[in-house]
């Protein structure tokens, strides 16, 4: 209970065991079931809903359509029926409009001990049909009298567990503890925000916010209290991240790329295949500013599928070479590394730049050549997979590392890249699909973010259609029509995993029926899946890329990066099995050329609600940012990011999918605070400084997020 050690007020840091009404046994269960160790943990065990005691419904108006109802009733009879182990407690209740039966199968003794005929109760429960009548099973029940004595009409409901309930700590029991706790601690809760921030945002005091989130005086103050406490979660996370970012920038000097030299200018004037979009130009400017600043660049490049991130990467690479540094680009799969290698090579060959590809399947002898030329500096650019990270791969002078498809690489891997030169090379991270803004702001708080929010001109939106498996014949006809127009077609099946024999069978069955329907010599079909050898994959891919085959049957191995502008139709089989960002990524394989493109989502009739939402979202919009927001709503931040660090985003109250505006508000306040008082030394910001330190201590993994 040492203040310096805990960084918390000693009373709030008290072990929960010592709260009146807890004791060692209950403390054990509070710890194991709810992670409540200390007074503060209980204080922040917030209600998950509130019962509005002021709104009751008449019994005659109850129907099964209500998910829950609240009644003000009197009890007319209490009856226990059934055999010993199968007992039921039937309680008849009535109000002025009618009567209803309340039923209990468990805890009968306890209920019986406290309800009495003739007394008035508030009953809360879910109506259900039984034998042609509506009744309530296991409703919450409470004396109406007692209820009246409470301040306000909103009663908190707390998460509890069966085990806690058996120790008397059902929601009601926790509520009682909370009353004891609040009486004891509300005077000692240390301030968190500065006065001026509270005033600016019109927040209730912290003490008020805690009192009202547990025992609201009314709806209005409840909402304000929740708002404030949510804000604090977002404020302190972003404050921690932003301060870290600033200190990293200050700390880590980076190589100075002063020149925009011959290569960049040459390429720009003579070899640029098309006019850059305004968004590409803006992003290049942002990158150039970083590179010319003398600090280490740590930038995230966000852009929708097909927005032209590769070209931005190429231009950034040229800046590196122009300043006498090498560059590397790392991709998550061999196919993608290959594709990048070919694209970049075709862009840069005419400039006499040396570029190599390093993946797991590069032969030993070739590897040696690559290693040597990297070390003696004759190799300018290395493209590859995580094979780049190996210690054997040493650069003469690496100045820039570009990482494609961020969330497949971990933090540790990025750190390995930093070690490849004396100062860390500049890092540009490119995402495969957009990340929701709120996530980018919070999760990647320590990365600068550039956004390409514009597609190259002439792109027509891809027409997306959902079809059930029963329309397959029509879909086949459509495939034929597209091929007759000279176009190419992808047909994608769910991923083949070692254990998923079914997927493999589906793919092979599908492939056979395609080949039967589209026979040689008129039609040629390629196939690529995860069980093939890399050479075989490459061969099949190249057949399709060069237009020798018209149909590519594949698993999601083609998900990212593949670029065949002549492909105009994407068919996704069992599309209900795919996640949103995967579907969007797959769809992005078409619509890259001048012709109208289509995406057909095939599925069975049986669809889960989530699958329905996913497919509807895909049909409705082509906008990757909108899709990522939807994805966040469905899956939550942890799953969207797919990383182990998502624990940092486990807020008690805030919800990144819903609280975007609040994220923004907190961000503005954080930025303003740091502009005025970067090291938090002013006396008015001391409470912020102390609270931040307390939270950082709790979440040491903050430092790993980048
Ligand atoms: P992504 O952002 O998904 O990686 P790519 O870099 O693969 O997108 O670009 C998609 C396609 O758009 C490529 O065929 C590329 O050559 C083309 N492209 C990129 N920038 C432009 C531009 N400014 N104008 C026209 N086409 C472009
Ligand atoms: Mg790409």
XYZ file of C-alpha atoms and ligand atoms in Angstrom:
734
model
C 0.000 0.000 0.000
C 2.915 2.177 -0.685
C 1.837 5.218 -2.664
C 4.989 5.489 -4.723
C 4.827 1.837 -5.558
C 1.175 1.710 -6.534
C 0.945 5.263 -7.834
C -2.570 5.297 -6.490
C -4.339 6.739 -3.522
C -3.704 4.335 -0.618
C -7.394 3.920 0.123
C -8.226 3.076 -3.478
C -5.296 0.704 -3.464
C -6.642 -1.182 -0.435
C -7.168 -4.887 -0.954
C -10.834 -5.624 -1.651
C -10.862 -8.077 1.225
C -10.937 -5.159 3.656
C -14.082 -3.548 2.316
C -16.887 -3.893 4.838
C -19.047 -6.811 3.708
C -16.345 -8.615 1.717
C -13.850 -10.600 3.781
C -11.378 -13.259 2.607
C -13.797 -15.712 0.987
C -15.742 -13.241 -1.094
C -12.495 -11.484 -1.926
C -11.196 -14.718 -3.446
C -14.184 -14.984 -5.748
C -14.139 -11.298 -6.652
C -10.536 -11.739 -7.673
C -10.995 -14.938 -9.625
C -14.280 -14.097 -11.322
C -14.159 -10.362 -11.904
C -10.493 -9.434 -11.566
C -11.377 -7.182 -8.676
C -8.323 -6.978 -6.413
C -8.526 -3.532 -4.907
C -11.029 -0.843 -4.059
C -10.357 0.918 -7.344
C -11.145 -2.207 -9.330
C -14.562 -2.377 -7.733
C -15.111 1.320 -8.299
C -14.563 0.783 -12.008
C -16.762 -2.298 -12.195
C -19.472 -0.338 -13.950
C -23.097 -1.394 -14.365
C -23.806 -2.873 -17.779
C -27.383 -1.644 -17.725
C -29.881 0.188 -15.562
C -33.388 -0.625 -14.604
C -35.681 2.301 -14.912
C -37.965 1.834 -11.944
C -40.209 4.616 -13.073
C -41.562 2.857 -16.138
C -43.789 -0.094 -15.501
C -46.195 -1.778 -17.841
C -49.690 -3.065 -17.096
C -50.012 -6.814 -17.093
C -52.730 -6.762 -19.763
C -50.304 -5.035 -22.176
C -47.549 -7.606 -21.912
C -46.751 -9.623 -24.996
C -43.912 -11.850 -26.034
C -42.632 -9.072 -28.262
C -41.058 -7.331 -25.283
C -37.523 -8.426 -24.585
C -38.126 -7.416 -20.974
C -40.884 -5.878 -18.922
C -41.155 -4.240 -15.562
C -44.280 -4.603 -13.451
C -45.592 -3.128 -10.262
C -47.604 -5.961 -8.726
C -49.015 -7.453 -5.566
C -48.723 -11.131 -4.737
C -51.912 -13.156 -4.350
C -50.556 -16.665 -3.840
C -47.323 -18.620 -3.476
C -47.294 -22.296 -4.371
C -44.565 -24.895 -4.469
C -45.253 -27.888 -6.737
C -43.506 -30.944 -8.185
C -41.247 -33.689 -6.880
C -38.277 -32.904 -4.660
C -35.570 -32.560 -7.294
C -37.940 -31.043 -9.823
C -39.658 -28.420 -7.735
C -41.203 -25.278 -9.052
C -42.297 -22.154 -7.286
C -45.418 -20.601 -8.769
C -46.229 -17.096 -7.640
C -49.388 -15.354 -8.776
C -49.091 -11.627 -9.116
C -51.641 -9.013 -10.129
C -52.144 -5.361 -10.825
C -55.261 -3.349 -11.685
C -55.319 -4.781 -15.227
C -54.879 -8.511 -14.693
C -52.741 -11.278 -13.272
C -49.616 -13.173 -14.270
C -47.607 -16.095 -13.035
C -43.991 -15.803 -11.901
C -42.031 -19.062 -11.983
C -38.823 -20.179 -10.298
C -37.020 -23.501 -10.729
C -34.006 -22.638 -8.645
C -33.305 -20.658 -5.516
C -36.858 -21.429 -4.407
C -36.093 -21.358 -0.732
C -34.518 -17.968 -0.943
C -37.368 -16.397 -2.936
C -39.948 -17.953 -0.644
C -38.214 -16.564 2.376
C -38.629 -12.972 1.363
C -41.835 -12.579 -0.668
C -45.134 -12.213 1.107
C -48.726 -12.275 -0.033
C -50.245 -8.811 -0.096
C -47.009 -6.877 -0.425
C -46.195 -4.766 -3.464
C -43.174 -5.651 -5.613
C -41.311 -4.422 -8.643
C -40.774 -7.362 -10.973
C -38.458 -7.365 -13.974
C -38.153 -10.167 -16.487
C -38.583 -11.553 -19.933
C -42.104 -12.546 -20.928
C -42.560 -15.966 -22.444
C -45.419 -18.101 -23.662
C -46.321 -21.150 -21.685
C -49.494 -23.155 -22.222
C -51.184 -20.305 -24.057
C -50.390 -17.824 -21.320
C -47.600 -15.351 -20.742
C -45.482 -15.830 -17.655
C -42.121 -14.675 -16.332
C -39.390 -17.191 -15.517
C -36.864 -16.225 -12.894
C -37.689 -12.542 -12.842
C -35.829 -10.083 -10.674
C -38.101 -9.172 -7.804
C -37.829 -6.509 -5.180
C -40.068 -4.848 -2.582
C -41.618 -1.718 -4.022
C -41.407 0.059 -0.679
C -37.676 -0.305 -0.431
C -37.352 0.950 -3.894
C -38.975 4.245 -3.114
C -36.313 5.141 -0.609
C -33.630 5.191 -3.206
C -32.408 8.339 -4.815
C -33.489 8.396 -8.381
C -35.222 5.800 -10.414
C -32.391 4.096 -12.254
C -31.055 0.995 -10.628
C -27.651 -0.369 -11.662
C -27.281 -3.928 -12.877
C -23.816 -5.434 -12.508
C -22.149 -8.366 -14.157
C -21.869 -11.230 -11.795
C -21.234 -14.962 -12.052
C -22.872 -18.051 -10.695
C -20.097 -18.509 -8.202
C -20.347 -14.929 -7.003
C -24.103 -15.323 -6.650
C -23.599 -18.321 -4.421
C -21.598 -16.009 -2.175
C -24.462 -13.529 -2.134
C -22.822 -11.352 -4.757
C -25.427 -11.282 -7.496
C -25.980 -7.858 -8.996
C -27.841 -6.742 -5.896
C -25.040 -7.853 -3.604
C -22.474 -6.013 -5.677
C -24.721 -2.970 -5.602
C -24.622 -3.042 -1.812
C -20.834 -3.255 -1.786
C -20.721 -0.348 -4.195
C -22.728 1.818 -1.830
C -20.341 1.039 0.994
C -17.376 1.704 -1.227
C -18.608 5.012 -2.583
C -19.333 6.304 0.894
C -15.793 5.456 1.853
C -13.825 6.609 -1.194
C -15.676 9.357 -2.973
C -13.709 12.013 -1.084
C -10.336 10.530 -1.906
C -10.617 9.796 -5.631
C -7.650 11.725 -7.023
C -8.421 14.218 -9.773
C -7.528 13.110 -13.288
C -8.227 15.879 -15.766
C -7.215 19.504 -15.485
C -9.904 21.951 -14.447
C -9.884 23.744 -17.779
C -10.489 20.511 -19.690
C -13.406 19.701 -17.432
C -14.832 23.156 -17.953
C -14.254 23.246 -21.662
C -16.127 19.971 -22.114
C -18.736 20.739 -19.530
C -17.964 17.557 -17.612
C -19.447 16.717 -14.221
C -16.801 16.478 -11.502
C -15.039 13.136 -11.304
C -16.639 12.401 -7.977
C -20.038 13.144 -9.400
C -19.350 11.015 -12.436
C -18.480 7.985 -10.333
C -21.429 8.488 -8.027
C -23.823 8.800 -10.933
C -22.535 6.049 -13.146
C -23.298 3.679 -10.280
C -26.366 5.343 -8.817
C -27.747 7.792 -11.361
C -29.924 10.598 -10.148
C -31.463 10.815 -13.592
C -30.822 9.914 -17.211
C -29.198 13.208 -18.046
C -26.504 13.110 -15.405
C -25.977 9.420 -16.128
C -25.235 10.150 -19.774
C -22.894 12.980 -18.826
C -21.085 10.751 -16.369
C -20.631 7.948 -18.869
C -19.458 10.488 -21.413
C -16.817 11.844 -19.091
C -15.499 8.475 -18.008
C -15.365 7.212 -21.590
C -13.581 10.351 -22.621
C -10.982 9.738 -19.942
C -10.252 6.265 -21.230
C -9.662 7.618 -24.713
C -7.846 10.719 -23.530
C -5.255 8.899 -21.452
C -4.616 6.206 -24.031
C -4.047 8.769 -26.734
C -2.022 10.981 -24.447
C 0.276 8.079 -23.621
C 0.653 7.125 -27.251
C 1.231 10.623 -28.515
C 3.825 11.408 -25.879
C 5.577 8.206 -26.760
C 5.540 9.134 -30.407
C 7.004 12.548 -29.692
C 9.726 11.152 -27.495
C 10.605 8.481 -30.072
C 10.881 11.167 -32.697
C 13.080 13.279 -30.493
C 15.166 10.361 -29.420
C 15.710 8.635 -32.694
C 17.641 10.622 -35.144
C 17.184 9.397 -38.667
C 19.132 9.607 -41.867
C 18.719 12.902 -43.598
C 17.522 12.538 -47.184
C 18.181 16.038 -48.372
C 18.267 15.491 -52.091
C 15.579 14.908 -54.576
C 18.081 13.599 -57.047
C 18.618 12.276 -60.503
C 16.776 9.005 -60.151
C 13.634 10.486 -58.695
C 13.545 13.327 -61.208
C 14.408 11.088 -64.105
C 11.704 8.617 -63.265
C 9.230 11.353 -62.614
C 9.770 13.120 -65.913
C 10.420 10.182 -68.244
C 9.029 6.950 -66.870
C 6.064 7.721 -64.702
C 3.356 5.589 -66.357
C 0.558 7.963 -65.414
C -0.182 11.262 -63.773
C -0.202 10.910 -59.991
C -3.504 11.419 -58.250
C -3.714 14.413 -55.953
C -3.797 12.096 -52.981
C -0.612 10.361 -54.128
C 1.068 13.744 -54.560
C 0.028 14.864 -51.089
C 1.289 11.667 -49.504
C 4.638 11.896 -51.303
C 4.964 15.404 -49.941
C 4.279 14.186 -46.414
C 6.885 11.474 -46.779
C 9.454 13.863 -48.201
C 8.972 16.149 -45.273
C 9.722 13.301 -42.866
C 12.768 12.162 -44.773
C 14.186 15.651 -44.887
C 13.663 16.326 -41.198
C 16.635 14.504 -39.752
C 14.367 12.355 -37.589
C 13.459 8.763 -38.085
C 10.312 8.300 -40.180
C 7.685 5.954 -38.812
C 4.734 6.373 -41.123
C 1.614 4.389 -41.877
C 0.287 4.634 -45.418
C -3.427 3.954 -45.547
C -5.278 3.566 -48.764
C -8.044 1.539 -50.221
C -7.376 -1.458 -52.416
C -6.156 -0.224 -55.783
C -5.463 3.311 -54.631
C -1.894 3.115 -55.900
C 0.233 2.576 -52.831
C 2.874 0.715 -54.814
C 3.775 3.756 -56.839
C 4.187 5.784 -53.657
C 6.502 3.052 -52.414
C 8.536 3.219 -55.626
C 8.951 6.977 -55.408
C 10.005 6.731 -51.778
C 12.557 4.085 -52.693
C 14.001 6.422 -55.311
C 14.424 9.132 -52.688
C 16.434 6.663 -50.651
C 18.674 5.706 -53.556
C 19.157 9.333 -54.528
C 20.632 9.947 -51.114
C 23.060 7.066 -51.304
C 21.028 4.536 -49.336
C 19.649 1.127 -50.126
C 15.987 0.239 -49.676
C 13.999 -2.888 -48.983
C 10.382 -3.869 -49.284
C 8.904 -6.680 -47.246
C 5.640 -8.461 -48.051
C 3.796 -11.135 -46.081
C 3.632 -13.862 -48.750
C 5.840 -15.133 -51.545
C 3.256 -14.447 -54.182
C 2.936 -10.880 -53.065
C 6.691 -10.390 -52.772
C 6.990 -11.757 -56.285
C 4.363 -9.432 -57.595
C 6.015 -6.423 -55.965
C 9.368 -7.466 -57.305
C 8.063 -7.683 -60.852
C 6.173 -4.394 -60.639
C 9.067 -2.484 -59.152
C 11.536 -4.063 -61.511
C 9.458 -3.099 -64.527
C 9.204 0.471 -63.241
C 12.888 0.841 -62.447
C 14.761 -1.356 -64.924
C 15.132 1.469 -67.441
C 16.963 3.520 -64.817
C 19.679 0.914 -64.396
C 18.781 0.172 -60.810
C 19.681 -3.198 -59.328
C 16.914 -5.034 -57.614
C 16.632 -8.590 -56.271
C 14.043 -10.859 -54.777
C 14.661 -12.818 -51.587
C 12.139 -15.385 -50.392
C 12.271 -18.724 -48.657
C 12.423 -20.521 -51.981
C 15.460 -18.708 -53.372
C 18.292 -21.199 -53.886
C 21.275 -21.161 -51.583
C 23.724 -20.201 -54.284
C 21.538 -17.333 -55.425
C 21.124 -16.277 -51.852
C 24.840 -15.985 -51.413
C 25.054 -13.681 -54.400
C 22.306 -11.532 -52.948
C 23.981 -11.373 -49.542
C 27.268 -10.330 -51.102
C 25.869 -7.685 -53.351
C 23.853 -6.278 -50.479
C 26.942 -5.964 -48.348
C 29.154 -4.485 -50.997
C 26.417 -2.080 -52.008
C 26.029 -3.132 -55.615
C 22.436 -4.136 -54.929
C 20.123 -1.155 -54.530
C 16.793 -2.671 -53.669
C 15.821 -5.917 -52.006
C 12.233 -7.128 -52.176
C 11.149 -10.160 -50.216
C 9.289 -11.929 -47.481
C 10.264 -12.155 -43.835
C 13.402 -13.856 -45.149
C 14.698 -10.268 -45.216
C 14.749 -10.242 -41.458
C 17.353 -12.961 -41.047
C 20.587 -11.878 -39.452
C 22.515 -13.060 -42.476
C 20.871 -10.348 -44.521
C 23.186 -7.387 -44.015
C 22.985 -4.174 -45.923
C 25.808 -1.848 -46.724
C 23.650 1.125 -45.978
C 19.938 0.535 -45.560
C 18.034 3.807 -45.432
C 14.426 2.762 -45.980
C 12.282 -0.226 -45.156
C 8.806 -0.515 -46.589
C 6.435 -3.040 -45.116
C 3.363 -4.025 -47.052
C 0.210 -5.336 -45.401
C 0.921 -4.267 -41.867
C -1.115 -6.454 -39.655
C 0.520 -9.677 -40.637
C 3.822 -8.544 -39.242
C 4.445 -8.207 -35.546
C 6.155 -5.493 -33.623
C 9.221 -7.598 -32.993
C 9.750 -7.989 -36.710
C 9.615 -4.288 -37.287
C 12.173 -3.825 -34.563
C 14.459 -6.306 -36.327
C 14.438 -4.085 -39.378
C 15.501 -1.132 -37.282
C 18.679 -2.916 -36.381
C 19.823 -3.233 -39.961
C 21.766 0.003 -39.873
C 23.444 2.235 -37.307
C 20.517 4.599 -37.167
C 17.181 2.922 -37.767
C 16.168 3.067 -41.436
C 13.048 5.037 -42.231
C 9.936 2.896 -42.073
C 6.877 3.132 -44.256
C 4.100 0.706 -43.413
C 1.415 0.128 -46.013
C -1.932 -1.396 -45.077
C -3.788 -3.846 -47.273
C -7.184 -2.408 -46.526
C -8.137 0.708 -44.644
C -8.211 0.606 -40.886
C -11.086 2.434 -39.223
C -10.049 5.942 -38.342
C -10.697 5.502 -34.658
C -8.461 2.464 -34.584
C -5.723 4.127 -36.562
C -5.793 7.055 -34.165
C -5.681 4.999 -31.016
C -3.885 1.854 -31.984
C -1.285 3.413 -34.217
C -0.985 6.521 -32.122
C 2.761 6.463 -32.453
C 2.804 6.260 -36.230
C 2.216 9.230 -38.440
C -0.613 8.436 -40.797
C -0.931 9.301 -44.461
C -4.121 8.532 -46.310
C -4.678 8.023 -50.023
C -8.347 8.836 -50.160
C -8.749 8.899 -53.918
C -8.670 6.194 -56.555
C -6.877 6.677 -59.876
C -9.152 8.292 -62.464
C -11.375 6.199 -64.683
C -12.054 3.511 -62.115
C -15.600 2.379 -62.322
C -17.155 1.040 -59.170
C -17.279 -2.727 -59.165
C -20.788 -4.036 -59.480
C -21.278 -6.488 -56.629
C -24.045 -9.072 -56.636
C -25.065 -11.749 -54.174
C -26.259 -15.048 -55.700
C -27.347 -18.275 -54.085
C -25.701 -21.504 -55.156
C -28.857 -22.451 -57.021
C -28.153 -19.787 -59.673
C -24.872 -21.377 -60.611
C -25.859 -22.112 -64.219
C -26.648 -18.465 -64.857
C -23.378 -17.473 -63.230
C -21.509 -19.874 -65.530
C -23.172 -18.251 -68.505
C -22.033 -14.872 -67.242
C -18.475 -16.159 -66.938
C -18.623 -17.295 -70.539
C -19.919 -13.905 -71.676
C -17.048 -12.117 -69.945
C -14.466 -14.449 -71.429
C -15.963 -13.978 -74.888
C -15.374 -10.252 -74.418
C -11.708 -11.076 -73.934
C -11.733 -10.689 -70.172
C -10.392 -12.911 -67.426
C -12.113 -14.348 -64.395
C -11.144 -15.275 -60.834
C -13.033 -17.941 -58.926
C -12.013 -18.014 -55.287
C -12.635 -20.686 -52.665
C -12.098 -20.461 -48.901
C -8.604 -21.075 -47.653
C -7.192 -24.561 -47.590
C -5.835 -25.427 -44.187
C -4.050 -28.651 -43.465
C -6.944 -29.942 -41.412
C -9.704 -28.645 -43.583
C -10.131 -31.522 -45.998
C -13.560 -30.212 -46.825
C -12.226 -26.969 -48.232
C -9.862 -28.899 -50.411
C -12.639 -31.110 -51.671
C -14.801 -28.074 -52.423
C -12.001 -26.470 -54.348
C -11.235 -29.619 -56.348
C -14.910 -30.355 -57.044
C -15.334 -26.768 -58.124
C -12.281 -26.922 -60.315
C -13.515 -30.085 -62.008
C -16.936 -28.663 -62.737
C -15.345 -25.503 -64.130
C -13.073 -27.478 -66.404
C -16.047 -29.581 -67.548
C -18.116 -26.476 -68.295
C -15.178 -24.579 -69.833
C -13.277 -27.253 -71.772
C -10.110 -27.066 -73.799
C -9.145 -25.940 -76.326
C -11.496 -22.975 -76.262
C -11.000 -22.280 -72.551
C -7.972 -22.592 -70.337
C -8.126 -22.761 -66.581
C -5.392 -22.136 -63.987
C -5.445 -23.301 -60.410
C -3.512 -22.042 -57.389
C -3.826 -23.213 -53.806
C -1.838 -23.402 -50.615
C -0.809 -27.034 -50.956
C 1.052 -26.484 -54.209
C 4.804 -26.110 -54.457
C 5.909 -22.487 -54.937
C 7.217 -23.175 -58.447
C 3.934 -24.709 -59.497
C 2.048 -21.767 -58.040
C 4.275 -19.310 -59.819
C 3.825 -21.120 -63.094
C 0.038 -21.108 -62.845
C 0.021 -17.471 -61.746
C 2.208 -16.390 -64.610
C -0.030 -18.239 -67.075
C -2.937 -16.170 -65.852
C -1.027 -12.893 -65.576
C 0.155 -13.207 -69.156
C -3.365 -13.970 -70.345
C -2.664 -17.543 -71.467
C -5.433 -18.816 -69.214
C -8.775 -17.100 -68.848
C -9.961 -18.510 -65.555
C -8.051 -18.594 -62.304
C -9.452 -20.984 -59.730
C -7.770 -20.202 -56.441
C -7.921 -20.074 -52.701
C -7.272 -16.885 -50.822
C -3.589 -17.132 -51.633
C -4.366 -14.558 -54.297
C -5.988 -12.341 -51.726
C -3.497 -9.551 -51.679
C -1.678 -7.517 -54.201
C -2.124 -9.501 -57.404
C -2.588 -7.130 -60.301
C -4.147 -8.337 -63.553
C -5.987 -5.380 -65.077
C -7.649 -7.560 -67.720
C -9.543 -9.528 -65.066
C -13.068 -8.164 -64.866
C -14.973 -10.767 -62.894
C -14.399 -12.050 -59.381
C -16.495 -14.932 -58.175
C -16.243 -15.744 -54.499
C -17.527 -19.187 -53.555
C -18.919 -19.782 -50.051
C -18.593 -16.065 -49.571
C -20.384 -16.338 -46.236
C -17.223 -17.921 -44.857
C -15.065 -14.882 -45.528
C -14.509 -11.857 -43.353
C -15.329 -8.390 -44.612
C -11.826 -7.150 -45.147
C -10.968 -10.361 -46.964
C -13.969 -9.990 -49.264
C -13.037 -6.399 -49.972
C -9.441 -7.335 -50.620
C -10.508 -10.100 -52.998
C -12.921 -7.847 -54.826
C -10.077 -5.381 -55.254
C -8.423 -7.837 -57.644
C -10.848 -6.698 -60.332
C -11.808 -3.229 -61.448
C -8.191 -2.408 -62.225
C -8.613 -1.987 -65.934
C -10.771 0.211 -68.099
C -13.687 -2.198 -68.375
C -16.680 -2.580 -66.162
C -16.025 -5.176 -63.495
C -18.177 -7.460 -61.408
C -17.959 -9.343 -58.173
C -20.381 -12.185 -57.548
C -20.728 -13.433 -53.993
C -21.970 -17.033 -54.007
C -23.510 -18.510 -50.892
C -25.868 -21.154 -49.573
C -29.326 -20.225 -48.338
C -28.475 -20.626 -44.695
C -26.780 -17.464 -43.548
C -26.022 -16.236 -40.073
C -27.053 -12.692 -39.263
C -23.482 -11.539 -39.367
C -22.890 -13.178 -42.725
C -25.982 -11.421 -44.050
C -24.663 -8.061 -42.848
C -21.294 -8.759 -44.434
C -22.752 -9.648 -47.812
C -25.181 -6.727 -47.740
C -22.339 -4.364 -46.890
C -20.299 -5.645 -49.822
C -23.222 -5.241 -52.203
C -23.959 -1.748 -50.893
C -20.551 -0.125 -51.009
C -17.133 -0.160 -52.661
C -15.636 2.153 -50.062
C -12.972 0.378 -48.038
C -13.154 2.889 -45.215
C -16.883 2.353 -44.823
C -16.373 -1.399 -44.936
C -13.700 -1.297 -42.267
C -16.006 0.694 -39.990
C -18.678 -1.945 -40.455
C -16.139 -4.663 -39.773
C -15.189 -2.958 -36.539
C -18.829 -2.876 -35.508
C -19.280 -6.577 -36.170
C -16.042 -7.916 -34.786
C -14.614 -5.411 -32.361
C -11.134 -3.887 -32.372
C -9.176 -6.909 -31.170
C -10.259 -9.086 -34.037
C -9.993 -6.386 -36.648
C -6.383 -5.733 -35.758
C -5.712 -9.405 -35.231
C -2.850 -8.765 -32.876
C -2.006 -9.809 -29.412
C -1.586 -6.216 -28.300
C -5.247 -5.462 -28.544
C -5.477 -5.742 -24.753
C -4.558 -2.095 -24.678
C -7.859 -1.413 -26.362
C -9.923 -3.213 -23.762
C -11.852 -0.235 -22.566
C -14.411 -0.560 -19.831
C -16.752 1.932 -21.383
C -15.528 3.284 -24.684
C -16.372 1.467 -27.881
C -14.220 2.345 -30.840
C -16.912 1.335 -33.274
C -19.430 3.726 -31.766
C -17.429 6.469 -30.111
C -15.563 7.868 -33.078
C -16.502 11.429 -32.227
C -15.294 11.053 -28.697
C -11.980 9.673 -29.931
C -11.699 12.768 -32.058
C -12.596 15.089 -29.197
C -10.051 13.520 -26.889
C -7.448 13.639 -29.631
C -7.951 17.360 -30.135
C -7.586 17.976 -26.408
C -4.485 15.808 -26.207
C -2.825 17.621 -29.082
C -3.650 21.000 -27.629
C -2.410 20.003 -24.203
C 0.879 18.751 -25.580
C 1.343 21.835 -27.681
C 1.015 24.023 -24.618
C 2.679 21.847 -22.039
C 4.554 19.028 -23.720
C 6.284 17.709 -20.626
C 3.225 18.231 -18.400
C 5.128 20.450 -16.050
C 2.603 23.210 -15.524
C 0.902 23.107 -12.160
C -2.578 22.948 -13.645
C -1.710 19.699 -15.435
C -0.231 17.816 -12.502
C -3.304 15.647 -12.054
C -3.018 14.546 -15.669
C 0.646 13.761 -15.240
C 0.049 11.631 -12.160
C -2.915 9.780 -13.642
C -0.997 9.057 -16.833
C 1.896 7.643 -14.857
C -0.505 5.460 -12.889
C -2.083 4.097 -16.058
C 1.213 3.547 -17.841
C 2.292 1.457 -14.944
C -0.803 -0.668 -15.295
C -0.373 -1.169 -19.015
C 3.307 -1.631 -19.604
C 2.531 -3.112 -23.010
C 1.828 0.364 -24.332
C 5.409 0.609 -25.304
C 5.035 -2.358 -27.620
C 2.260 -1.067 -29.725
C 4.239 0.425 -32.527
P -2.752 -0.815 -53.906
O -2.902 0.496 -53.235
O -3.924 -1.706 -53.703
O -1.438 -1.475 -53.614
P -1.652 -0.624 -56.524
O -0.460 0.132 -56.154
O -1.505 -2.071 -56.826
O -2.796 -0.446 -55.455
O -2.316 0.121 -57.759
C -3.468 -0.364 -58.383
C -3.446 -0.133 -59.866
O -3.576 1.256 -60.145
C -2.157 -0.567 -60.519
O -2.478 -1.189 -61.736
C -1.416 0.731 -60.741
O -0.538 0.638 -61.826
C -2.532 1.697 -61.008
N -2.250 3.084 -60.642
C -1.583 3.531 -59.554
N -1.523 4.873 -59.511
C -2.179 5.309 -60.600
C -2.465 6.620 -61.144
N -2.073 7.737 -60.528
N -3.176 6.683 -62.284
C -3.584 5.559 -62.901
N -3.347 4.314 -62.471
C -2.651 4.175 -61.326
Mg -0.796 -3.325 -52.832
